[in-house]
Amino acid sequence: MDILTVPTTPIEGQKPGTSGLRKKTRVFMEPNYLENFVQAVFDAIGGAEGKTFVVGGDGRYFNAEAIQTILRMAAANGANAAIVGRAGLLSTPAASNLIRKNATDGGLILSASHNPGGIDEDFGLKFNIPNGGPAPESITDAIYTGTLSIARYLTVESADLDLDRLGDTQLGDMQVTIVDPVADYQALMEDLFDFDAIRDLFASGFQVRFDAMHAITGPYAAAILQDALGAPDGSVMNAIPSVDFGGGHPDPNPTWAKGLMVELMSDTGPDFGAASDGDGDRNMILGRNTYVSPSDSLAVLTANAHLAPGYATGLAGVARSMPTSCAVDRVAKDLQFECFETPTGWKFFGNLLDAGRATLCGEESFGTGSDHVREKDGLWAVLLWLNILAVKRCGVSDLLQDHWQKYGRNYYSRHDFEALNKSDAEALMGRVEAALGTLPGQTIAGLVVEKADSFRYEDPIDGSVSRNQGLRIQFANGARAIFRLSGTGTDGATLRLYLETLETDPGKLDQEVQIALGPIIKAAHELSGLHSLGRSAPDVIT
Ligand code: VG1
Ligand code: CO
């Protein structure tokens, strides 16, 4: 098979963000756009010669076409083999598992995660390294540099492969193995969790509702929750993946998983509810009349993980992203293990997991995971919750209330201001940053500022330093306000304002969240001049 060297020229704006490259689908479909990025990936890792890659995505519009392009380019670049999910489908955590299990040289995962899909929506691609996790900044920077000077890419001419047929085929000298996307992942879950206990829980009448949001976790959740664990058919809703996620946002939060919320926020609803995102790495946990904030979920899982077989010997440590609430820190202190604070983005957990310093990790953005793979894992979090509830035989709300009684409650919320004019958002960040030095000691809206800085992280394992990871303002009463610009949006800029306050008075644990946070919200608006953005309210509150 002839290898073609196709001349190309750099296309602007290909800097990979928090988790790979995300752009409008039409941009990815422009001539050479996808090709440039893929070639830059191969070039950044010292070529593809003799290597094996996992390839799969969340099934959104352009997934299948992009996979054909990637496979041709991998073959042309001399790759030895590719492992591809049937129909081009793999959830992000399942892809991470396959990369690790087969000791491959990494993987290309096609997804824009929780962003909507379709020809007028978003597409994305990221490279994961041999440990199964997102590439660190050293590699994503090299990919970016590559796209700025690229002059050629390599491909072969060949008909499309049939991605629906399991087994081996050849593409030139490269072997392509099509695998069942669910089987290995399910086996891993069976290793970690007590399936018998969860089966008994379901058999006792405990009702579960899982919203796959028309995205990748449908087949995984149906196989595991319904077929293996015996939840009745229909327990998994929106279970068939579609290229545009049924026209919705596959984002598991109270705003976008509205139907599920309505069902659970009722005295007659199911006992347990959960949802996952486009690529299956996020989770939202609900109980009857109970919403569990992701930061609380991480804390509760950390306190109880030892009840599941995979974590029975206890945890080595935990890690959370900086804007995630400090609820888990209190558990780690109590149980006497280390707690790390990292920048936003799963890639920053990789070294801690590899080094055995952290067992569980989490982000406020509905991401929780462990050292079983190197990505956050939505269905894993659901199964750990279910395993804990099966052992304790209690409801979600009881578990949460007991947790708050013991550790106090970190009231928490994130306010997103979306599709802002980029320069306005950057100007606001610039103003707050410039004022950081003058804030300590000042009283703003009745709250005294204790510390203020721009978060800088030094990786405790390899010493690499990441700067400008969010502006944090810590108040004397323990409350925090954090300002950060999103790295995953595709429309203008998104400003994220993260808010938190600790309450330890046992009589004040049931306040409405936005009311409990009222004073911090006021202070954050005042000190940043947020009104200058011309928005009276956030677009999304989680
Ligand atoms: C967001 C979240 C972040 C998460 C990232 C990828 O990034 O805030 O916590 O790691 O998405 O999640 P940002 O830069 O927009 O705040 V996902 O489910 O891509 O895979
Ligand atoms: Co995701």
Coordinates of C-alpha atoms and ligand atoms in Angstrom, one line a residue:
M1 CA 0.0 0.0 0.0
D2 CA 1.5 3.4 -1.0
I3 CA 2.2 5.9 1.6
L4 CA 1.1 9.4 0.6
T5 CA 2.9 12.5 1.8
V6 CA 0.4 15.3 1.7
P7 CA 1.7 18.9 1.8
T8 CA -0.2 21.0 4.3
T9 CA 0.0 24.4 6.0
P10 CA -0.5 25.3 9.6
I11 CA -4.1 26.2 10.6
E12 CA -4.4 28.6 13.5
G13 CA -5.9 27.9 16.9
Q14 CA -5.0 24.3 17.5
K15 CA -3.8 24.7 21.1
P16 CA -5.1 21.7 23.1
G17 CA -6.8 22.8 26.3
T18 CA -7.7 21.1 29.7
S19 CA -8.5 17.9 27.9
G20 CA -7.4 17.8 24.3
L21 CA -8.5 19.9 21.4
R22 CA -12.1 21.1 21.2
K23 CA -13.6 23.0 18.3
K24 CA -16.7 23.3 16.3
T25 CA -17.3 20.2 14.3
R26 CA -17.2 22.1 11.0
V27 CA -13.7 23.3 12.0
F28 CA -12.6 19.8 12.5
M29 CA -14.1 18.9 9.1
E30 CA -12.1 21.6 7.3
P31 CA -9.5 20.2 4.9
N32 CA -6.4 19.1 6.8
Y33 CA -7.5 20.3 10.2
L34 CA -8.0 16.9 11.8
E35 CA -5.0 15.6 9.8
N36 CA -2.7 18.3 11.0
F37 CA -3.5 17.6 14.6
V38 CA -3.2 13.9 14.3
Q39 CA 0.2 14.2 12.5
A40 CA 1.3 16.6 15.2
V41 CA 0.4 14.0 17.8
F42 CA 2.5 11.3 16.1
D43 CA 5.4 13.8 15.6
A44 CA 5.2 14.9 19.3
I45 CA 5.7 11.4 20.6
G46 CA 8.7 10.5 18.4
G47 CA 6.7 9.0 15.6
A48 CA 4.2 6.1 15.4
E49 CA 6.6 3.5 14.0
G50 CA 6.0 0.0 15.5
K51 CA 3.5 1.4 18.1
T52 CA 0.0 0.2 19.1
F53 CA -2.8 2.7 19.8
V54 CA -6.3 2.5 21.1
V55 CA -8.8 4.4 19.1
G56 CA -12.5 5.2 19.9
G57 CA -14.9 7.9 20.8
D58 CA -18.3 8.9 22.2
G59 CA -20.2 8.4 18.9
R60 CA -20.9 12.0 18.2
Y61 CA -21.3 13.4 14.7
F62 CA -18.0 12.9 12.7
N63 CA -16.8 10.2 15.1
A64 CA -16.8 7.4 12.5
E65 CA -15.3 9.5 9.7
A66 CA -12.5 10.8 11.9
I67 CA -11.6 7.3 13.0
Q68 CA -11.2 6.2 9.4
T69 CA -8.8 9.2 8.9
I70 CA -6.9 8.4 12.1
L71 CA -6.5 4.7 11.2
R72 CA -5.1 5.6 7.7
M73 CA -2.7 8.0 9.1
A74 CA -1.5 5.6 11.9
A75 CA -0.9 3.0 9.2
A76 CA 1.0 5.5 7.0
N77 CA 3.1 6.5 10.0
G78 CA 4.2 2.9 10.5
A79 CA 2.0 1.9 13.5
N80 CA 2.0 -1.8 14.3
A81 CA -1.6 -2.2 15.5
A82 CA -4.7 -0.4 16.5
I83 CA -7.4 -1.5 18.9
V84 CA -10.8 0.1 18.1
G85 CA -14.1 -0.1 19.9
R86 CA -16.9 -1.6 17.8
A87 CA -18.7 1.0 15.7
G88 CA -15.9 3.4 16.8
L89 CA -17.4 3.6 20.3
L90 CA -15.4 3.7 23.6
S91 CA -16.1 5.6 26.7
T92 CA -13.2 7.7 27.9
P93 CA -12.6 5.4 31.0
A94 CA -13.0 2.3 28.9
A95 CA -10.4 3.6 26.5
S96 CA -8.1 4.3 29.4
N97 CA -8.5 0.8 30.6
L98 CA -7.8 -0.7 27.2
I99 CA -4.6 1.4 26.8
R100 CA -3.4 0.1 30.2
K101 CA -4.6 -3.5 29.9
N102 CA -2.9 -4.1 26.5
A103 CA 0.3 -2.2 27.5
T104 CA -0.2 0.0 24.4
D105 CA 1.6 3.2 23.4
G106 CA -1.4 5.4 24.1
G107 CA -4.7 6.2 22.5
L108 CA -6.7 8.7 20.5
I109 CA -10.0 9.5 22.1
L110 CA -12.6 11.4 20.1
S111 CA -15.0 13.4 22.2
A112 CA -15.9 16.9 23.2
S113 CA -17.1 15.4 26.5
H114 CA -20.2 17.2 27.9
N115 CA -20.4 19.7 25.0
P116 CA -23.3 19.1 22.6
G117 CA -22.7 17.2 19.4
G118 CA -23.7 17.6 15.7
I119 CA -22.5 19.3 12.6
D120 CA -23.1 22.7 14.2
E121 CA -21.9 21.8 17.6
D122 CA -18.6 20.5 19.1
F123 CA -16.1 17.9 18.3
G124 CA -12.8 17.0 20.1
L125 CA -9.8 14.8 20.1
K126 CA -7.2 14.1 22.7
F127 CA -4.1 11.9 23.0
N128 CA -3.7 9.7 26.1
I129 CA -0.3 8.3 27.1
P130 CA 0.7 4.7 27.9
N131 CA -0.4 5.0 31.5
G132 CA -4.0 5.6 30.2
G133 CA -4.2 9.2 31.2
P134 CA -4.4 12.5 29.3
A135 CA -1.1 13.7 27.9
P136 CA 0.8 16.0 30.2
E137 CA 1.5 19.6 29.3
S138 CA 5.0 18.8 28.0
I139 CA 3.3 16.7 25.2
T140 CA 0.3 18.9 24.5
D141 CA 2.7 21.9 24.2
A142 CA 4.8 19.8 21.7
I143 CA 1.7 19.0 19.7
Y144 CA 0.7 22.6 19.6
T145 CA 4.2 23.7 18.5
G146 CA 4.0 21.0 15.8
T147 CA 0.7 22.3 14.4
L148 CA 2.4 25.8 14.0
S149 CA 5.1 24.5 11.7
I150 CA 3.5 21.5 10.0
A151 CA 4.3 21.1 6.3
R152 CA 3.1 17.5 5.5
Y153 CA 1.1 14.6 6.8
L154 CA 1.2 10.9 6.0
T155 CA -1.7 8.8 4.9
V156 CA -2.6 5.8 2.8
E157 CA -5.3 5.4 0.2
S158 CA -7.7 2.7 1.2
A159 CA -11.4 1.9 1.5
D160 CA -13.1 2.5 4.8
L161 CA -12.9 -0.4 7.3
D162 CA -16.0 -2.1 8.6
L163 CA -15.9 -0.9 12.2
D164 CA -18.9 -3.0 13.1
R165 CA -17.3 -6.4 12.7
L166 CA -15.4 -7.8 15.7
G167 CA -12.0 -9.3 15.1
D168 CA -8.8 -8.6 13.2
T169 CA -8.3 -6.9 9.8
Q170 CA -5.3 -5.4 8.1
L171 CA -4.8 -1.8 6.9
G172 CA -1.6 -2.0 5.0
D173 CA 1.0 -3.3 7.5
M174 CA -1.1 -2.3 10.5
Q175 CA -3.3 -4.8 12.3
V176 CA -6.7 -3.4 13.3
T177 CA -8.6 -5.3 16.1
I178 CA -12.2 -4.4 16.6
V179 CA -13.2 -5.1 20.2
D180 CA -16.4 -5.1 22.2
P181 CA -16.4 -1.7 23.9
V182 CA -18.0 -2.9 27.1
A183 CA -16.5 -6.4 28.0
D184 CA -13.1 -5.4 29.5
Y185 CA -14.5 -2.5 31.3
Q186 CA -17.3 -4.6 32.9
A187 CA -14.7 -7.2 34.0
L188 CA -12.7 -4.4 35.7
M189 CA -15.9 -3.2 37.5
E190 CA -16.6 -6.8 38.6
D191 CA -13.1 -6.9 40.1
L192 CA -13.6 -3.8 42.1
F193 CA -17.1 -4.1 43.4
D194 CA -19.3 -6.6 45.2
F195 CA -21.8 -7.3 42.4
D196 CA -23.6 -9.9 44.6
A197 CA -24.3 -7.2 47.3
I198 CA -25.6 -4.7 44.7
R199 CA -27.7 -7.4 43.1
D200 CA -29.3 -8.2 46.5
L201 CA -29.9 -4.5 47.1
F202 CA -31.8 -4.2 43.8
A203 CA -33.6 -7.5 44.5
S204 CA -34.8 -6.0 47.8
G205 CA -36.8 -3.3 45.8
F206 CA -34.2 -0.5 45.8
Q207 CA -34.9 1.4 42.7
V208 CA -32.3 3.0 40.5
R209 CA -32.6 5.3 37.5
F210 CA -29.5 6.1 35.3
D211 CA -29.7 8.8 32.6
A212 CA -27.2 8.0 29.9
M213 CA -28.3 11.3 28.1
H214 CA -28.2 9.6 24.7
A215 CA -24.5 9.3 25.0
I216 CA -21.8 6.7 25.4
T217 CA -22.7 5.2 28.8
G218 CA -26.0 3.8 27.5
P219 CA -24.5 0.4 26.4
Y220 CA -22.3 0.2 29.5
A221 CA -25.0 1.0 32.0
A222 CA -27.5 -1.3 30.3
A223 CA -25.0 -4.2 30.4
I224 CA -23.9 -3.6 34.0
L225 CA -26.9 -2.2 35.9
Q226 CA -29.7 -4.1 34.0
D227 CA -28.2 -7.3 32.6
A228 CA -25.5 -8.1 35.2
L229 CA -27.0 -6.6 38.4
G230 CA -30.7 -7.2 37.7
A231 CA -32.1 -3.7 37.7
P232 CA -35.4 -3.8 35.7
D233 CA -35.4 -2.8 32.0
G234 CA -36.0 0.9 31.8
S235 CA -33.8 1.7 34.8
V236 CA -31.3 3.1 32.2
M237 CA -33.0 5.9 30.4
N238 CA -31.9 7.6 27.1
A239 CA -29.7 4.5 26.6
I240 CA -29.2 4.6 22.9
P241 CA -26.2 6.8 21.9
S242 CA -27.0 9.2 19.1
V243 CA -24.8 11.5 17.0
D244 CA -26.3 14.6 18.5
F245 CA -27.2 13.3 21.9
G246 CA -30.9 13.7 21.2
G247 CA -30.3 17.4 20.5
G248 CA -29.4 18.0 24.2
H249 CA -26.3 18.8 26.2
P250 CA -24.9 15.5 27.5
D251 CA -23.9 17.2 30.7
P252 CA -24.9 15.5 33.9
N253 CA -25.9 18.4 36.1
P254 CA -29.3 19.7 37.5
T255 CA -29.7 22.0 34.5
W256 CA -29.2 19.5 31.7
A257 CA -30.5 16.3 33.3
K258 CA -33.8 18.0 34.1
G259 CA -36.0 15.0 33.6
L260 CA -34.0 12.9 36.0
M261 CA -34.0 15.6 38.5
V262 CA -37.8 16.0 38.4
E263 CA -38.2 12.2 38.9
L264 CA -35.8 12.1 41.9
M265 CA -37.0 15.3 43.6
S266 CA -40.2 13.6 44.6
D267 CA -41.3 11.5 47.6
T268 CA -42.3 8.7 45.3
G269 CA -39.3 8.7 43.1
P270 CA -36.6 6.1 42.7
D271 CA -34.1 5.6 45.7
F272 CA -31.1 6.4 43.6
G273 CA -30.4 8.5 40.5
A274 CA -27.4 9.1 38.4
A275 CA -26.3 10.5 35.1
S276 CA -23.2 10.5 33.0
D277 CA -21.8 12.8 30.2
G278 CA -21.0 12.5 26.5
D279 CA -17.9 10.4 26.9
G280 CA -18.8 8.7 30.2
D281 CA -16.2 10.2 32.5
R282 CA -18.6 12.4 34.6
N283 CA -21.2 11.5 37.1
M284 CA -24.1 13.2 39.0
I285 CA -25.4 11.4 42.0
L286 CA -29.0 11.9 43.3
G287 CA -31.1 10.3 46.1
R288 CA -34.8 10.7 46.6
N289 CA -35.2 14.4 47.2
T290 CA -31.4 14.7 47.5
Y291 CA -28.8 16.2 45.3
V292 CA -25.2 15.3 46.1
S293 CA -22.7 18.0 45.1
P294 CA -19.7 16.4 43.3
S295 CA -17.4 17.8 46.1
D296 CA -19.5 16.1 48.7
S297 CA -19.6 12.9 46.7
L298 CA -15.8 12.8 46.7
A299 CA -15.8 13.2 50.4
V300 CA -18.4 10.6 51.1
L301 CA -16.7 8.1 48.8
T302 CA -13.4 8.7 50.4
A303 CA -14.9 8.1 53.9
N304 CA -16.6 4.9 52.8
A305 CA -14.5 3.4 49.9
H306 CA -13.1 0.6 52.2
L307 CA -16.6 -1.0 52.1
A308 CA -16.0 -2.0 48.5
P309 CA -13.6 -5.0 47.8
G310 CA -11.3 -3.1 45.5
Y311 CA -10.5 -0.6 48.3
A312 CA -10.8 -2.8 51.3
T313 CA -7.3 -2.2 52.4
G314 CA -7.8 1.5 52.7
L315 CA -6.7 4.5 50.6
A316 CA -3.1 5.7 50.1
G317 CA -4.3 9.3 49.7
V318 CA -6.7 11.5 47.8
A319 CA -6.4 14.4 45.4
R320 CA -8.8 17.1 44.4
S321 CA -8.6 20.0 41.9
M322 CA -8.1 23.4 43.6
P323 CA -11.6 24.7 43.0
T324 CA -13.2 21.5 44.4
S325 CA -14.5 22.1 48.0
C326 CA -12.3 21.2 51.0
A327 CA -14.8 18.6 52.2
V328 CA -12.5 15.8 51.3
D329 CA -9.6 17.4 53.1
R330 CA -11.4 16.9 56.4
V331 CA -11.9 13.2 55.7
A332 CA -8.3 12.7 54.8
K333 CA -7.2 14.5 57.9
D334 CA -9.5 12.3 60.0
L335 CA -8.4 9.1 58.4
Q336 CA -4.7 10.2 58.3
F337 CA -3.7 10.1 54.7
E338 CA -2.4 12.7 52.3
C339 CA -4.7 15.1 50.4
F340 CA -3.3 16.9 47.3
E341 CA -4.6 20.0 45.7
T342 CA -4.0 20.1 41.9
P343 CA -4.9 22.4 39.0
T344 CA -8.2 21.7 37.1
G345 CA -7.9 18.9 34.6
W346 CA -7.5 15.1 35.1
K347 CA -4.0 15.1 33.7
F348 CA -2.7 16.6 36.9
F349 CA -3.7 13.5 38.9
G350 CA -1.7 11.1 36.7
N351 CA 1.6 11.3 38.5
L352 CA 0.1 11.0 41.9
L353 CA -1.9 7.9 40.8
D354 CA 1.1 6.4 39.1
A355 CA 3.3 6.9 42.2
G356 CA 0.7 5.3 44.5
R357 CA 0.3 8.6 46.5
A358 CA -3.4 9.0 45.7
T359 CA -6.1 6.3 45.3
L360 CA -9.2 8.5 44.8
C361 CA -9.4 11.8 42.9
G362 CA -12.1 14.2 42.2
E363 CA -13.2 17.5 40.6
E364 CA -16.1 19.7 41.4
S365 CA -17.2 19.4 37.7
F366 CA -18.9 16.0 38.3
G367 CA -15.6 14.0 38.0
T368 CA -14.6 11.3 40.3
G369 CA -12.2 8.4 39.8
S370 CA -9.5 6.2 41.2
D371 CA -6.3 4.4 40.4
H372 CA -8.2 1.7 38.4
V373 CA -7.8 3.8 35.3
R374 CA -6.2 7.2 34.5
E375 CA -9.4 9.1 33.7
K376 CA -12.4 10.1 35.8
D377 CA -15.1 7.4 35.5
G378 CA -18.8 8.1 35.7
L379 CA -20.2 4.6 36.0
W380 CA -17.4 3.6 38.4
A381 CA -18.6 6.4 40.8
V382 CA -22.2 5.1 40.5
L383 CA -21.1 1.6 41.3
L384 CA -19.0 2.7 44.3
W385 CA -22.0 4.6 45.7
L386 CA -24.2 1.5 45.1
N387 CA -21.7 -0.8 46.7
I388 CA -21.5 1.4 49.8
L389 CA -25.3 1.7 50.0
A390 CA -25.7 -2.0 49.6
V391 CA -23.3 -2.6 52.6
K392 CA -24.8 0.1 54.8
R393 CA -28.4 -0.5 53.7
C394 CA -29.3 3.1 54.0
G395 CA -30.4 5.8 51.6
V396 CA -28.4 8.5 49.9
S397 CA -29.8 11.2 52.1
D398 CA -29.0 9.3 55.3
L399 CA -25.4 8.8 54.3
L400 CA -25.0 12.5 53.4
Q401 CA -26.6 13.7 56.6
D402 CA -24.4 11.5 58.7
H403 CA -21.4 12.7 56.9
W404 CA -22.2 16.4 57.5
Q405 CA -23.0 15.7 61.2
K406 CA -19.5 14.2 61.5
Y407 CA -17.4 16.4 59.3
G408 CA -19.4 19.6 58.9
R409 CA -20.8 20.8 55.6
N410 CA -18.9 22.7 52.9
Y411 CA -21.7 24.6 51.2
Y412 CA -20.5 24.8 47.6
S413 CA -21.6 26.2 44.2
R414 CA -20.1 27.1 40.8
H415 CA -21.5 30.0 38.8
D416 CA -20.7 29.9 35.1
F417 CA -20.9 33.0 32.9
E418 CA -20.8 31.6 29.3
A419 CA -20.1 32.9 25.8
L420 CA -18.6 36.1 27.1
N421 CA -16.7 38.5 25.0
K422 CA -13.1 37.1 25.3
S423 CA -11.5 40.5 26.0
D424 CA -14.1 41.5 28.6
A425 CA -13.5 38.2 30.5
E426 CA -9.7 38.6 30.3
A427 CA -10.0 42.2 31.4
L428 CA -11.9 41.1 34.5
M429 CA -9.4 38.4 35.3
G430 CA -6.6 40.9 34.8
R431 CA -8.2 43.4 37.2
V432 CA -8.7 40.8 39.9
E433 CA -5.1 39.5 39.4
A434 CA -3.7 43.0 39.7
A435 CA -5.6 43.6 43.0
L436 CA -4.6 40.3 44.6
G437 CA -1.7 41.9 46.6
T438 CA -4.0 44.6 48.1
L439 CA -6.9 42.3 49.1
P440 CA -5.6 40.6 52.4
G441 CA -6.8 42.5 55.4
Q442 CA -9.6 44.3 53.5
T443 CA -13.2 43.8 54.5
I444 CA -15.4 43.2 51.4
A445 CA -19.2 43.0 51.8
G446 CA -18.6 42.2 55.5
L447 CA -16.0 39.5 55.0
V448 CA -12.4 39.8 55.8
V449 CA -9.9 38.6 53.2
E450 CA -7.2 36.5 54.6
K451 CA -5.2 35.4 51.6
A452 CA -5.3 36.0 47.8
D453 CA -3.1 34.5 45.1
S454 CA -2.9 33.1 41.6
F455 CA -2.7 29.3 42.0
R456 CA 0.6 27.8 41.1
Y457 CA 1.2 24.1 41.3
E458 CA 4.4 22.2 41.6
D459 CA 4.0 18.5 40.8
P460 CA 5.3 16.6 43.9
I461 CA 6.5 13.7 41.7
D462 CA 8.3 15.3 38.7
G463 CA 8.7 18.9 40.0
S464 CA 7.0 20.4 36.9
V465 CA 5.4 23.8 37.6
S466 CA 2.0 25.0 36.3
R467 CA 1.2 28.7 36.7
N468 CA -2.0 30.8 36.5
Q469 CA -4.4 28.0 37.4
G470 CA -7.1 30.2 38.9
L471 CA -7.3 33.3 41.2
R472 CA -8.3 32.3 44.8
I473 CA -9.5 34.5 47.5
Q474 CA -9.6 33.0 51.0
F475 CA -11.7 34.7 53.6
A476 CA -10.9 34.7 57.4
N477 CA -14.1 32.6 58.1
G478 CA -12.8 29.8 56.0
A479 CA -14.9 30.7 52.9
R480 CA -13.4 30.8 49.4
A481 CA -14.1 32.4 46.1
I482 CA -12.2 31.4 43.0
F483 CA -12.1 32.9 39.5
R484 CA -11.0 30.9 36.5
L485 CA -11.5 30.9 32.8
S486 CA -12.6 27.7 31.2
G487 CA -10.3 25.8 28.9
T488 CA -12.9 23.7 27.2
G489 CA -15.5 26.1 25.9
T490 CA -15.8 26.8 22.1
D491 CA -17.8 30.0 22.1
G492 CA -16.0 33.1 23.3
A493 CA -14.9 32.8 27.0
T494 CA -16.5 31.2 30.0
L495 CA -15.8 32.6 33.4
R496 CA -16.2 30.2 36.3
L497 CA -16.8 31.5 39.8
Y498 CA -16.4 28.9 42.5
L499 CA -17.9 29.5 45.9
E500 CA -17.6 27.7 49.2
T501 CA -18.2 28.1 52.9
L502 CA -17.8 25.7 55.8
E503 CA -20.6 25.2 58.4
T504 CA -20.0 23.0 61.4
D505 CA -23.0 24.0 63.5
P506 CA -25.2 20.8 63.5
G507 CA -28.3 23.0 63.5
K508 CA -27.4 24.8 60.3
L509 CA -26.7 22.0 57.9
D510 CA -29.9 22.2 55.9
Q511 CA -29.9 25.7 54.5
E512 CA -30.5 26.4 50.9
V513 CA -27.1 26.4 49.2
Q514 CA -27.3 29.8 47.4
I515 CA -28.6 31.4 50.6
A516 CA -25.8 29.9 52.7
L517 CA -23.3 31.3 50.1
G518 CA -25.0 34.7 49.9
P519 CA -22.3 36.7 51.6
I520 CA -19.5 35.1 49.6
I521 CA -21.4 35.7 46.3
K522 CA -21.8 39.3 47.3
A523 CA -18.1 39.7 48.1
A524 CA -17.0 38.0 44.9
H525 CA -19.2 40.3 42.8
E526 CA -18.0 43.4 44.6
L527 CA -14.3 42.7 44.5
S528 CA -14.3 41.7 40.8
G529 CA -16.7 44.2 39.4
L530 CA -18.6 41.4 37.8
H531 CA -21.4 43.7 36.8
S532 CA -19.0 45.0 34.1
L533 CA -19.8 41.9 32.1
G534 CA -23.4 43.0 31.7
R535 CA -24.8 39.8 33.1
S536 CA -27.3 39.9 35.9
A537 CA -27.1 36.2 36.7
P538 CA -25.0 33.2 35.8
D539 CA -26.0 31.0 32.8
V540 CA -25.5 27.8 34.7
I541 CA -25.4 27.2 38.5
T542 CA -24.2 23.9 39.7
Ligands
VG1_1 C1 -14.0 21.5 32.6 C2 -14.0 21.2 34.0 C3 -12.8 20.4 34.5 C4 -12.7 19.2 33.6 C5 -12.7 19.5 32.2 C6 -12.8 18.2 31.3 O1 -12.8 22.3 32.2 O2 -14.1 22.4 34.8 O3 -12.8 20.2 35.8 O4 -11.5 18.5 33.9 O5 -13.9 20.3 31.9 O6 -13.9 17.5 31.6 P1 -12.9 23.9 32.1 O7 -11.5 24.3 31.6 O8 -13.9 24.1 31.0 O9 -13.3 24.4 33.4 V1 -14.6 16.5 30.5 O10 -15.8 15.6 31.2 O11 -13.8 16.8 29.3 O12 -13.8 15.3 30.0
CO2 CO -16.4 14.0 29.9

